[in-house]
mmCIF file of C-alpha atoms in Angstrom:
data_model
loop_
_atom_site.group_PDB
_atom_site.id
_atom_site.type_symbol
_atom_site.label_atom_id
_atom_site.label_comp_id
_atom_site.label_asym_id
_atom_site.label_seq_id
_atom_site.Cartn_x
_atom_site.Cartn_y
_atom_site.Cartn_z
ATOM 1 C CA UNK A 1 42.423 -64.193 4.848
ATOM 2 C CA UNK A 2 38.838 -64.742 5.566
ATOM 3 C CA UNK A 3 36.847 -63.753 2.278
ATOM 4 C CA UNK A 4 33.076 -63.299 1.080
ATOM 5 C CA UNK A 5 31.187 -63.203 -1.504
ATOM 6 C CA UNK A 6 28.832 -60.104 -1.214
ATOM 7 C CA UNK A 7 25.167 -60.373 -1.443
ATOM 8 C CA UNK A 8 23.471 -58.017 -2.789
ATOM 9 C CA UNK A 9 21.818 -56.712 0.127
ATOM 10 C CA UNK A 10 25.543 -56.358 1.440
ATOM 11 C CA UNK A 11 26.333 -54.292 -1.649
ATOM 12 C CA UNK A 12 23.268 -52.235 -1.587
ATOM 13 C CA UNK A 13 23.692 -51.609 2.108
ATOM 14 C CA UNK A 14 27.445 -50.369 1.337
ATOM 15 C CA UNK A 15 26.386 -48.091 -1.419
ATOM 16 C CA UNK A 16 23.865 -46.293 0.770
ATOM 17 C CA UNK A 17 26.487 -45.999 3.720
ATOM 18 C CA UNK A 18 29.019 -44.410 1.222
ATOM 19 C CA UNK A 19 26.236 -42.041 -0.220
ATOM 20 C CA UNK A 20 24.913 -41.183 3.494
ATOM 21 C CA UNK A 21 28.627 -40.706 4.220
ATOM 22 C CA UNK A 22 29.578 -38.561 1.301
ATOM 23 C CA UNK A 23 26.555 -36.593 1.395
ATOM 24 C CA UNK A 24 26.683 -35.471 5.198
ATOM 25 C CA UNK A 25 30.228 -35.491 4.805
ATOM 26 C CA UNK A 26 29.937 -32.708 2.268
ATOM 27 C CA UNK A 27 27.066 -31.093 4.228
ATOM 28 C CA UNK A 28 29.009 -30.582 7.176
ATOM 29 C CA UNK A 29 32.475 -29.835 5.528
ATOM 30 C CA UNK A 30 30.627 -26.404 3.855
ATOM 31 C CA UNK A 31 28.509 -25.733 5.706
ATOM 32 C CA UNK A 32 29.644 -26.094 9.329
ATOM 33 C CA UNK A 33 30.005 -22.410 9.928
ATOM 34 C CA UNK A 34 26.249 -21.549 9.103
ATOM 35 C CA UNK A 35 25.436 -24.702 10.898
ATOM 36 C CA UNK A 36 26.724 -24.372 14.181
ATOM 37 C CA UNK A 37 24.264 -21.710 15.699
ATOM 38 C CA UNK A 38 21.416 -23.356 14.680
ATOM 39 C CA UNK A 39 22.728 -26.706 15.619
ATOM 40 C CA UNK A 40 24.597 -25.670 19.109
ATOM 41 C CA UNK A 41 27.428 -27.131 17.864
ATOM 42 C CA UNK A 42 30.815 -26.073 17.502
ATOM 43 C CA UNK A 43 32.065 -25.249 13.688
ATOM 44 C CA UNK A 44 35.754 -26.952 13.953
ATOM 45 C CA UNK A 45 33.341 -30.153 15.116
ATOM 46 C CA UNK A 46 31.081 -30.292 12.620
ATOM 47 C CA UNK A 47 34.101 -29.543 9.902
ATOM 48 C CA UNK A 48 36.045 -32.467 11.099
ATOM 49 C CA UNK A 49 32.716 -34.808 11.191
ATOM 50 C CA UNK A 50 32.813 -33.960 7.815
ATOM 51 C CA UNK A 51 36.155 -34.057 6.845
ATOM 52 C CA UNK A 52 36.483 -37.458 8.357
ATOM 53 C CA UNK A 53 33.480 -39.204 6.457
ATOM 54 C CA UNK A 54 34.605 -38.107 3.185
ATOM 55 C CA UNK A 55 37.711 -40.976 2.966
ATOM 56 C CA UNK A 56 35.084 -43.093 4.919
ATOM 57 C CA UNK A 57 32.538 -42.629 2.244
ATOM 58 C CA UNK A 58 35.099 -43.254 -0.718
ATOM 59 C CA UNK A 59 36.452 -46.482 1.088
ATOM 60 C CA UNK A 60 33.045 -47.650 1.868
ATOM 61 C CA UNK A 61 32.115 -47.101 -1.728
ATOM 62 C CA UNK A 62 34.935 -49.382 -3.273
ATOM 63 C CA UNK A 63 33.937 -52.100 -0.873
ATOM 64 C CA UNK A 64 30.490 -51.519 -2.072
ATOM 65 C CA UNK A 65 31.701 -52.359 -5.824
ATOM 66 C CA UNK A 66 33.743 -55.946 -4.858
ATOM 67 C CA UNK A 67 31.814 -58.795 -5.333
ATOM 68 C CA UNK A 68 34.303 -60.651 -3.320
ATOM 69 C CA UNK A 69 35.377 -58.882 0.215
ATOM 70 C CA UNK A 70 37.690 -59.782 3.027
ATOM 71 C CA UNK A 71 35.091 -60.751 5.683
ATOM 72 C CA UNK A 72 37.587 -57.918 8.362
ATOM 73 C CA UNK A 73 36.527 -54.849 6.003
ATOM 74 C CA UNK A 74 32.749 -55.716 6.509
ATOM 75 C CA UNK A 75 33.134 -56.165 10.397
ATOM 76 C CA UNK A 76 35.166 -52.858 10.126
ATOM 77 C CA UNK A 77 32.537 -51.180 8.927
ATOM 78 C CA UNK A 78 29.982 -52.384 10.683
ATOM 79 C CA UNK A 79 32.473 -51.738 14.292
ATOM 80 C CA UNK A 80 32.937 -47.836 12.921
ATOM 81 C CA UNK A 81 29.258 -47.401 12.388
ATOM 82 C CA UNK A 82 28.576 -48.784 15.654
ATOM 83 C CA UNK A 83 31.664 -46.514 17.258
ATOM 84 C CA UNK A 84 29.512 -43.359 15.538
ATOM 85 C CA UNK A 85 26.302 -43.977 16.622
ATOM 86 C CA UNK A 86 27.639 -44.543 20.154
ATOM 87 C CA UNK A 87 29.638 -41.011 20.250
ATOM 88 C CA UNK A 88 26.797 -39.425 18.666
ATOM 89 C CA UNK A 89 24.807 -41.197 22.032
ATOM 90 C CA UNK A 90 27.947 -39.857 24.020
ATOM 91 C CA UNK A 91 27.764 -36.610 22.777
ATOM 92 C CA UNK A 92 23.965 -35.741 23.913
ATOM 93 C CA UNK A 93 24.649 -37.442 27.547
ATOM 94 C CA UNK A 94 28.089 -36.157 28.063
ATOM 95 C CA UNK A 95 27.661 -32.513 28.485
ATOM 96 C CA UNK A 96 30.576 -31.928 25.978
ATOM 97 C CA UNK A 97 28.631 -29.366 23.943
ATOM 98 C CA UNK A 98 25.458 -27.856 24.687
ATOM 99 C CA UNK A 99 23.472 -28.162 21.299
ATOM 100 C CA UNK A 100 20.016 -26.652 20.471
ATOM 101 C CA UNK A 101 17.070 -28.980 20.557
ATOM 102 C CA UNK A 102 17.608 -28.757 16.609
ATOM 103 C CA UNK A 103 21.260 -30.316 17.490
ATOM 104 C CA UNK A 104 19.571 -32.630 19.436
ATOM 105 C CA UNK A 105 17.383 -33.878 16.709
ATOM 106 C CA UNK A 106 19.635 -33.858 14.407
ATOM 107 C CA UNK A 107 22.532 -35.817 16.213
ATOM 108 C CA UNK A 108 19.172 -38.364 17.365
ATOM 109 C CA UNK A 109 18.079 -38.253 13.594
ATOM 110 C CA UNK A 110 21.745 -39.130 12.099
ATOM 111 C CA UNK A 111 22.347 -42.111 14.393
ATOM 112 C CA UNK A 112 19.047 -43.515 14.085
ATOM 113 C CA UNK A 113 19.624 -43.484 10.199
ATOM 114 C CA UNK A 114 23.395 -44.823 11.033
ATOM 115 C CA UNK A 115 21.599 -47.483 13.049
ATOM 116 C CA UNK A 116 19.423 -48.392 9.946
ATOM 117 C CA UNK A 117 22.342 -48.783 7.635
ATOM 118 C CA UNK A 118 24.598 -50.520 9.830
ATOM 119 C CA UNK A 119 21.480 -52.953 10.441
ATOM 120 C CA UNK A 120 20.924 -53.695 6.726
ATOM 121 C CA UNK A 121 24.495 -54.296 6.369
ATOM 122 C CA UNK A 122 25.014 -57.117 9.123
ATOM 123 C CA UNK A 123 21.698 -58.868 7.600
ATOM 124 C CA UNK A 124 23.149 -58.796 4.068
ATOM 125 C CA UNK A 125 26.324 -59.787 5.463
ATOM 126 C CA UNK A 126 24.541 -62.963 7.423
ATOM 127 C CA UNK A 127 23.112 -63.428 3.538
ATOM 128 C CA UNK A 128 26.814 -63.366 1.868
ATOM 129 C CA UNK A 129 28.772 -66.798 1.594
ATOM 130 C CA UNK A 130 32.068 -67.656 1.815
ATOM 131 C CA UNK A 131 34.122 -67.071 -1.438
ATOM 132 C CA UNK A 132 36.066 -69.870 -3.152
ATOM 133 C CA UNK A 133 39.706 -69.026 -3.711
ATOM 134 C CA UNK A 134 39.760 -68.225 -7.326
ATOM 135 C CA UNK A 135 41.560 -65.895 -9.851
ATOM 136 C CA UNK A 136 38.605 -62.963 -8.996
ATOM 137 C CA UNK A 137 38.521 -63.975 -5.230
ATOM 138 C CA UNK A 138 42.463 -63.676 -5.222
ATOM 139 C CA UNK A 139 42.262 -59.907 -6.405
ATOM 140 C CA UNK A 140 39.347 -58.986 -4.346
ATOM 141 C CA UNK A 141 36.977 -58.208 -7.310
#
């Protein structure tokens, strides 16, 4: 296994993806009914968004607090941030829903702000070096 040692731009990156994550996560999980008019966008759809970047945000968040990473987990997250921002494209051009121009701006705002995050974190990423294989590198701490 391929491991790293975190800079801290990696680190700080990861902590803002897991708070972004958690926060919208939580926004859209409660509040997707109210949402949806407004929006243009279908409750159950904004529910699940949220549902699903709740685990993200907690997984992101451990990785955030390991000095020492398997180099996978990083390109994981930067490959699922890069998978969101390109449904969230898919979702304006597609014609699946028909959302407000406030649904429009907000799906735009979102994955510009996803696009920000996952930038930071493939720059701090580029700054992390390769860990040595020692007692903390071992148990990923």
């Amino acid at each position: 296994m391929s491991l790293i040692q975190s800079s801290p731009l990696l680190r700080s990156a990861l902590v803002l993806d897991a708070a972004a994550c958690a926060g919208l996560g939580l926004i859209l999980a409660t509040t997707a009914g109210p949402l949806a008019a407004p929006l243009g966008l279908p409750a159950e759809f904004l529910r699940g968004a949220g549902l699903v970047l709740l685990p993200c945000a907690a997984l992101i968040a451990w990785f955030a607090s390991r000095r020492v990473l398997p180099r996978l987990a990083v390109y994981a997250v930067i490959g699922v941030n890069l998978l969101w921002i390109a449904d969230s494209i898919a979702i304006l051009l597609m014609g699946w829903f028909a959302p407000t121009g406030l649904g429009i701006a907000f799906v735009l705002a979102q994955a510009a702000a996803v696009a920000i995050v996952t930038e930071l974190e493939v720059i701090g990423f580029k700054r992390s070096g390769a860990a040595a294989l020692s007692g903390e590198a071992a148990s990923l701490r």
